mmCIF file of C-alpha atoms in Angstrom:
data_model
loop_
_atom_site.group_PDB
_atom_site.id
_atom_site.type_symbol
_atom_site.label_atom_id
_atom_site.label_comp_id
_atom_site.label_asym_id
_atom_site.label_seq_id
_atom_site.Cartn_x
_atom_site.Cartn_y
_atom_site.Cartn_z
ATOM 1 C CA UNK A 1 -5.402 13.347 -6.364
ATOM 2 C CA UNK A 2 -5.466 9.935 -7.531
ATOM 3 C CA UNK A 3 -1.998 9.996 -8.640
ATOM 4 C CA UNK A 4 -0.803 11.071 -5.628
ATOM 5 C CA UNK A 5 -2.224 8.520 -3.659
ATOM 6 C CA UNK A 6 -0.941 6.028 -6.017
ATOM 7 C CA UNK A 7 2.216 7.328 -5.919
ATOM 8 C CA UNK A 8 2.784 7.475 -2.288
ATOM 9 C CA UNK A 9 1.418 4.293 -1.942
ATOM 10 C CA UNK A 10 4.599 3.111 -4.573
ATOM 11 C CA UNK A 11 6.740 5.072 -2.331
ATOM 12 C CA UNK A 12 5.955 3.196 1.104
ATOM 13 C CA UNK A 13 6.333 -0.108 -1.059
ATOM 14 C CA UNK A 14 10.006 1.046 -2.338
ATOM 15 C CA UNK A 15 10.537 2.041 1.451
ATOM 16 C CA UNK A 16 9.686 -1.010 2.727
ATOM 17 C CA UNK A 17 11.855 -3.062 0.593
ATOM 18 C CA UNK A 18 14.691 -0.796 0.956
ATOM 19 C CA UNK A 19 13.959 -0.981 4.814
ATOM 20 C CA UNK A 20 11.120 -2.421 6.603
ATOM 21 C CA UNK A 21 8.813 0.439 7.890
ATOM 22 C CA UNK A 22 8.409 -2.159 11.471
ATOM 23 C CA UNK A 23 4.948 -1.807 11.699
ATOM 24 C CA UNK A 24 2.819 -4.595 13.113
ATOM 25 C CA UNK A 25 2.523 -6.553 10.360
ATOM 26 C CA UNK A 26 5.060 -4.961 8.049
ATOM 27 C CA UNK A 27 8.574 -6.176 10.068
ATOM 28 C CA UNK A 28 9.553 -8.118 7.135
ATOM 29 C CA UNK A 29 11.077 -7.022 3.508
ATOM 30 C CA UNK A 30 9.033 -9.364 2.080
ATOM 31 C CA UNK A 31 6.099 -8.232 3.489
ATOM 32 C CA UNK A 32 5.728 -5.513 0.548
ATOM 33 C CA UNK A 33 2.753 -7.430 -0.592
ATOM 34 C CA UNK A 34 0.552 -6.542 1.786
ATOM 35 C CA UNK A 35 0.504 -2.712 0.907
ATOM 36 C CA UNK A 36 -0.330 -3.777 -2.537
ATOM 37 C CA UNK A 37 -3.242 -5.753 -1.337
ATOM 38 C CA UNK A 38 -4.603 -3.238 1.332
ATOM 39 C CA UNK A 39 -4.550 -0.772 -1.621
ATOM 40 C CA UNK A 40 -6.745 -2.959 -3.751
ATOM 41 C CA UNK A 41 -9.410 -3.299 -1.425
ATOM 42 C CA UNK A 42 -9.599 0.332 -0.590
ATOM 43 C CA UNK A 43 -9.677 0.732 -3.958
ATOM 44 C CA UNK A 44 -12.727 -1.791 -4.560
ATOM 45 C CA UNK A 45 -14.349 -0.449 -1.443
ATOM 46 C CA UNK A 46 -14.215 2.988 -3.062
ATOM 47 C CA UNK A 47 -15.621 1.893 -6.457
ATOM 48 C CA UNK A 48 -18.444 -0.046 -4.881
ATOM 49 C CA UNK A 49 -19.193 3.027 -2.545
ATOM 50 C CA UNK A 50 -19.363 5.607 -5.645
ATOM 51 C CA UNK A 51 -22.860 6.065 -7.472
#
């Protein structure tokens, strides 16, 4: 399942390169970045939340 998150998650950031998904916050090409970083703090969260 982990895979598949990470994969989709690689997917939107290919998407918005290609073309800009226009979400607040995610109008730009450039603004690929921030899906990265969103997915490393969900990622933390998720580590710090496990036993």
């Amino acid at each position: 399942m982990t895979k598949a998150i990470g994969l989709f998650l690689l997917l939107a950031m290919l998407v918005q390169i290609i073309r800009p998904l226009g979400y607040p916050g995610l109008k730009k090409r450039s603004d690929c970045w921030k899906i990265a970083v969103a997915a490393f703090v969900i990622w933390s969260i998720v580590l710090l939340i496990r036993p």
